mmCIF file of C-alpha atoms in Angstrom:
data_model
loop_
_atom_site.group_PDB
_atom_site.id
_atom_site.type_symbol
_atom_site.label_atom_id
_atom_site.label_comp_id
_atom_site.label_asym_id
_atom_site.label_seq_id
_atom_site.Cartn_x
_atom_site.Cartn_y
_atom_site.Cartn_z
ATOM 1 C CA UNK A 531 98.790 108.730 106.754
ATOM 2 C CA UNK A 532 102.392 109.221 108.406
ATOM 3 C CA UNK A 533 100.106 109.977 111.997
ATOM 4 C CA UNK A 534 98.274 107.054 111.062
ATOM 5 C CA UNK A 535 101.406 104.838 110.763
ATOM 6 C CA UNK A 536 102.992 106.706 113.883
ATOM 7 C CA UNK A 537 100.011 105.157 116.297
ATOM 8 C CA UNK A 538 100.129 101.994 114.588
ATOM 9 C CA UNK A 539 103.637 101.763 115.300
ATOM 10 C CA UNK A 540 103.797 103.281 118.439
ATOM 11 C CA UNK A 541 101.419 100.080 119.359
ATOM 12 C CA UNK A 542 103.528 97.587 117.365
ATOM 13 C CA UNK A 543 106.807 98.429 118.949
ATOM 14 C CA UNK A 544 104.849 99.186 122.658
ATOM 15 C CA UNK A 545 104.871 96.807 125.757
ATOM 16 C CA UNK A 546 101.105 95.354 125.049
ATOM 17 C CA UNK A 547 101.572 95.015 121.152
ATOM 18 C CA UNK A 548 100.045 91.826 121.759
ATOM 19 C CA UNK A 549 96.712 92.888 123.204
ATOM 20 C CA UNK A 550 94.080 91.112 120.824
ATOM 21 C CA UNK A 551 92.287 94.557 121.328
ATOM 22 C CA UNK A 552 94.426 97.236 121.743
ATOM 23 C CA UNK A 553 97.683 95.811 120.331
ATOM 24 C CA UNK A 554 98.417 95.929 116.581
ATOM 25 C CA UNK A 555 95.400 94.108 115.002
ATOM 26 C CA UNK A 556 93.104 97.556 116.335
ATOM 27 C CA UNK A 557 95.431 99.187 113.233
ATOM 28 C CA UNK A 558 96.385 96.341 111.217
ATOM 29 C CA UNK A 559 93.863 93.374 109.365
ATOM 30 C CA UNK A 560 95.336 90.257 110.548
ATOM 31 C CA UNK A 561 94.043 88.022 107.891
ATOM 32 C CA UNK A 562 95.735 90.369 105.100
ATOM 33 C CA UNK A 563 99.068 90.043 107.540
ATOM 34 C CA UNK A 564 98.996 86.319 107.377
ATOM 35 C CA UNK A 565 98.185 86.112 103.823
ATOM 36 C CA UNK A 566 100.781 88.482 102.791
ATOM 37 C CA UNK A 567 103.063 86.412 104.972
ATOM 38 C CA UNK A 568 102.226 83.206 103.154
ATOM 39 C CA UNK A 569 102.563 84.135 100.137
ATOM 40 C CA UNK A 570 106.046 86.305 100.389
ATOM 41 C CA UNK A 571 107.378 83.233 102.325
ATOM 42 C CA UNK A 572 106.704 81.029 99.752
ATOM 43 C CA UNK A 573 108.682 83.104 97.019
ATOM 44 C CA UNK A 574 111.436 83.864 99.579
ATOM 45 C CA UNK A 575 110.456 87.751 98.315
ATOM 46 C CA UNK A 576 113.384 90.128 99.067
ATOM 47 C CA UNK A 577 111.819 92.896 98.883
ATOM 48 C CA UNK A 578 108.270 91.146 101.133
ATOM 49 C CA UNK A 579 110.091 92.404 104.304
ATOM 50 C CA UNK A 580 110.140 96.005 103.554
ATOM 51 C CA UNK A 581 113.204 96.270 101.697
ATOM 52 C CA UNK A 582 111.990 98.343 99.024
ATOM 53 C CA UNK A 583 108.657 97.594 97.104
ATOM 54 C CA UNK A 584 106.555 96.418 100.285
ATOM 55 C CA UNK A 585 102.384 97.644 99.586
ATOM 56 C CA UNK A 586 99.855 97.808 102.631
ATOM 57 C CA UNK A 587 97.031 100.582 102.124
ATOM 58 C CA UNK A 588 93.922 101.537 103.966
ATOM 59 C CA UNK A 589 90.278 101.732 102.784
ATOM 60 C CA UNK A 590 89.786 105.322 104.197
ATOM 61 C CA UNK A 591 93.035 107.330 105.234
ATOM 62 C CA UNK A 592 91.391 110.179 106.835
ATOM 63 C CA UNK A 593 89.063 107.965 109.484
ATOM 64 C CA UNK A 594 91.587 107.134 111.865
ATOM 65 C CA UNK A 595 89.838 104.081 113.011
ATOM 66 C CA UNK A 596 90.292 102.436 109.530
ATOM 67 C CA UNK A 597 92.474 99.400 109.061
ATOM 68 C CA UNK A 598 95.701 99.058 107.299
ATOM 69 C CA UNK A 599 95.717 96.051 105.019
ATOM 70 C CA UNK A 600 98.681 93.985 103.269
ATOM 71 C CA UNK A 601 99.466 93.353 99.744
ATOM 72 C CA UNK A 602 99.316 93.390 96.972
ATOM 73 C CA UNK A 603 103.221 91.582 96.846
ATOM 74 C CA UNK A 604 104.544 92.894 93.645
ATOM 75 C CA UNK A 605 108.485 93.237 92.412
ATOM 76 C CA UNK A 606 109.145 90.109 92.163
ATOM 77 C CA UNK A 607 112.383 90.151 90.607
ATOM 78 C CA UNK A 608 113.992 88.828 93.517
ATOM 79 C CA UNK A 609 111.897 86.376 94.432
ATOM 80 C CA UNK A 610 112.467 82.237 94.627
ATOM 81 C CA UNK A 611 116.538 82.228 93.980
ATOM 82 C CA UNK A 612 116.481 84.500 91.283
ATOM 83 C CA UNK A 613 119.441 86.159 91.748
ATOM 84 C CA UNK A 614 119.325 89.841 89.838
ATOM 85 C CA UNK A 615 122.390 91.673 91.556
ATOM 86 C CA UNK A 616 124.979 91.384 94.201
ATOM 87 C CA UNK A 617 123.439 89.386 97.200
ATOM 88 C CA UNK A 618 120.165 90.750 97.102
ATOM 89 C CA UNK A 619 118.753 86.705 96.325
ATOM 90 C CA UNK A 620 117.554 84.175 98.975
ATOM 91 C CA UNK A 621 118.752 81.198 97.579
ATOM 92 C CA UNK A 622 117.179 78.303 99.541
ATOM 93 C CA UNK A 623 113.639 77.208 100.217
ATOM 94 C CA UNK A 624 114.442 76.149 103.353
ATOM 95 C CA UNK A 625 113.920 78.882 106.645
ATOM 96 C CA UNK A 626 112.564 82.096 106.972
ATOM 97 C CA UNK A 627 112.767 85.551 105.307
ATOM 98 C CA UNK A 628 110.034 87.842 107.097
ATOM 99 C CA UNK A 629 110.673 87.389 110.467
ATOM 100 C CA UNK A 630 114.223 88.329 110.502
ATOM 101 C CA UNK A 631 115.676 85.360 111.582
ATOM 102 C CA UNK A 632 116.957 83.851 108.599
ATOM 103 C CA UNK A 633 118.312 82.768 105.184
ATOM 104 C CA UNK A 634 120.836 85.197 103.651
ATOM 105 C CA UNK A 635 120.317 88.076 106.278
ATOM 106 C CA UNK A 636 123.190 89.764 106.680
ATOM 107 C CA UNK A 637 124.061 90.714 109.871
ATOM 108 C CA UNK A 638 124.742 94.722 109.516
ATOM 109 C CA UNK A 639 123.875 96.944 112.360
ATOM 110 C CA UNK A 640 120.409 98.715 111.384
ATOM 111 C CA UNK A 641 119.472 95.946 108.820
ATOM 112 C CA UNK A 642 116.269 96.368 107.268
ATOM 113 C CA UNK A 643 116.044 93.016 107.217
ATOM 114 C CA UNK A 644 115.611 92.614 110.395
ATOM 115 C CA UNK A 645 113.784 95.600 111.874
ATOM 116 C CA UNK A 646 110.456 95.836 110.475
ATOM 117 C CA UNK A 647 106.939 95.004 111.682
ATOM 118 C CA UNK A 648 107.144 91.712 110.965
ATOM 119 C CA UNK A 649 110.070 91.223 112.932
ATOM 120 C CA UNK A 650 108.029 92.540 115.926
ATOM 121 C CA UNK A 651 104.145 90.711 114.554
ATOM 122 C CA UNK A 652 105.844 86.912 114.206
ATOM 123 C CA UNK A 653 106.254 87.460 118.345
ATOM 124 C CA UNK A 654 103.202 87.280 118.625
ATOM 125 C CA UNK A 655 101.728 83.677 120.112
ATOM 126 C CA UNK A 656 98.415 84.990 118.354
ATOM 127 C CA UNK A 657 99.941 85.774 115.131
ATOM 128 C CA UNK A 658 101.611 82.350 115.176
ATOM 129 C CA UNK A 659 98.128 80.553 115.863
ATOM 130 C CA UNK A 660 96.359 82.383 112.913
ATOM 131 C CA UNK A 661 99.490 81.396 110.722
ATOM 132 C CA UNK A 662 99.504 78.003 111.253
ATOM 133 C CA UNK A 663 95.381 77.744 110.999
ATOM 134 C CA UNK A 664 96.091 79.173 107.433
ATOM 135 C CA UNK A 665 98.752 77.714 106.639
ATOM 136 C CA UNK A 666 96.444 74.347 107.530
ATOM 137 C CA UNK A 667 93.797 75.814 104.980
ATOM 138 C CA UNK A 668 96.041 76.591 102.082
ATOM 139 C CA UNK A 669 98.778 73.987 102.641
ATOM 140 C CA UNK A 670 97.769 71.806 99.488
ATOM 141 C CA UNK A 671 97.228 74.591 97.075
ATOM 142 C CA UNK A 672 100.659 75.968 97.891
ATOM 143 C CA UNK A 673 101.847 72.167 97.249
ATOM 144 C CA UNK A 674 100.115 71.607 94.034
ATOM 145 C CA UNK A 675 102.057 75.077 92.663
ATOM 146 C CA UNK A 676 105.358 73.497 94.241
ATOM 147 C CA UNK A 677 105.162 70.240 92.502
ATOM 148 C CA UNK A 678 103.464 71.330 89.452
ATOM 149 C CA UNK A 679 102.486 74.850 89.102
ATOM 150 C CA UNK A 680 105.912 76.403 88.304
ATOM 151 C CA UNK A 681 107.201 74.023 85.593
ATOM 152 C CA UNK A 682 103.920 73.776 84.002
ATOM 153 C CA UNK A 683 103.797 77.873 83.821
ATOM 154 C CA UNK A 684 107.415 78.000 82.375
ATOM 155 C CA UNK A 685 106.646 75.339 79.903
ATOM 156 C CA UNK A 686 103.121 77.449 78.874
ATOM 157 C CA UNK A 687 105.204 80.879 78.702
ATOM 158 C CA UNK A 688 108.463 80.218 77.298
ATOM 159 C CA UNK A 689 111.374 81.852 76.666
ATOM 160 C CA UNK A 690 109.143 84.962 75.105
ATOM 161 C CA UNK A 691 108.515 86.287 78.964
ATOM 162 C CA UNK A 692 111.725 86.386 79.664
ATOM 163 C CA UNK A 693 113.126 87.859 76.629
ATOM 164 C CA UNK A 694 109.916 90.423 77.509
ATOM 165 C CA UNK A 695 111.031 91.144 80.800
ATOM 166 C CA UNK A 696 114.958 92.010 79.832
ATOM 167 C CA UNK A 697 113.866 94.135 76.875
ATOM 168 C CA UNK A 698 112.093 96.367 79.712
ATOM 169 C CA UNK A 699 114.451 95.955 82.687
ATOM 170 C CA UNK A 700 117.387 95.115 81.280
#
């Protein structure tokens, strides 16, 4: 695994990253990136841009022509303004998280935040077309759960998942 990883990210961070052959998608699936993207975007996920509990996994470790795929997102603690300790929160729905650019980055030399592969993927013009097709797909389902979804999930679960949760965690 770490010499897959090293080639993958010897492409990713290399001068023809963006080669639709060659470049990152040969060791990455693009449709999991986008996805994974989507989704952690919408939570404003903390820990989505490899912070700390960031999954990707491959179907086959040992064939080294075998993708790397995204997900599943998970820890989720931090996720849409929940605020758990110190700054680690995003608070606003507005910007982006994942590409490095935005909301409640801090501006430390050798961030995480801000050097990780999706830093370097959301360069790519290719990346960007794929994101917006899906985000064109999906747009209305990720509505419905804005306008509806949450409230209607808090009202079904209660108080008893939260009063769960801090038994556990604290």
């Amino acid at each position: 695994m770490k010499t897959k990883i090293k080639n993958f990210e010897s492409v990713l961070y290399g001068k023809n990253y963006t080669d639709p052959v060659d470049g990152w998608r040969k060791y990455l699936d693009e449709d999991s990136v986008v996805d994974f993207y989507l989704e952690n975007e919408f939570i404003k996920n903390w820990d989505g841009d490899f912070f700390l509990s960031t999954y990707f996994y491959t179907n086959d470790y040992s064939d080294p022509t075998a993708k790397f795929f995204m997900g599943p997102i998970w820890d989720l603690d931090r996720t849409a303004a929940c605020k758990t300790s110190g700054s680690s929160t995003v608070m606003s729905p507005k910007g982006w998280w994942l590409d490095g650019s935005g909301v409640g980055h801090a501006s430390q030399p050798g961030d995480v935040h801000k050097k990780h592969w999706f830093t370097r993927i959301t360069n790519d013009q290719g990346f960007q077309k794929a994101l917006k097709a899906r985000w064109a797909e999906k747009r209305s389902t990720f509505k419905a759960v804005g306008d509806t979804g949450v409230d209607a999930a808090a009202s079904e679960l209660g108080k008893n998942v939260a009063a769960n949760d801090r038994s556990v965690w604290q």
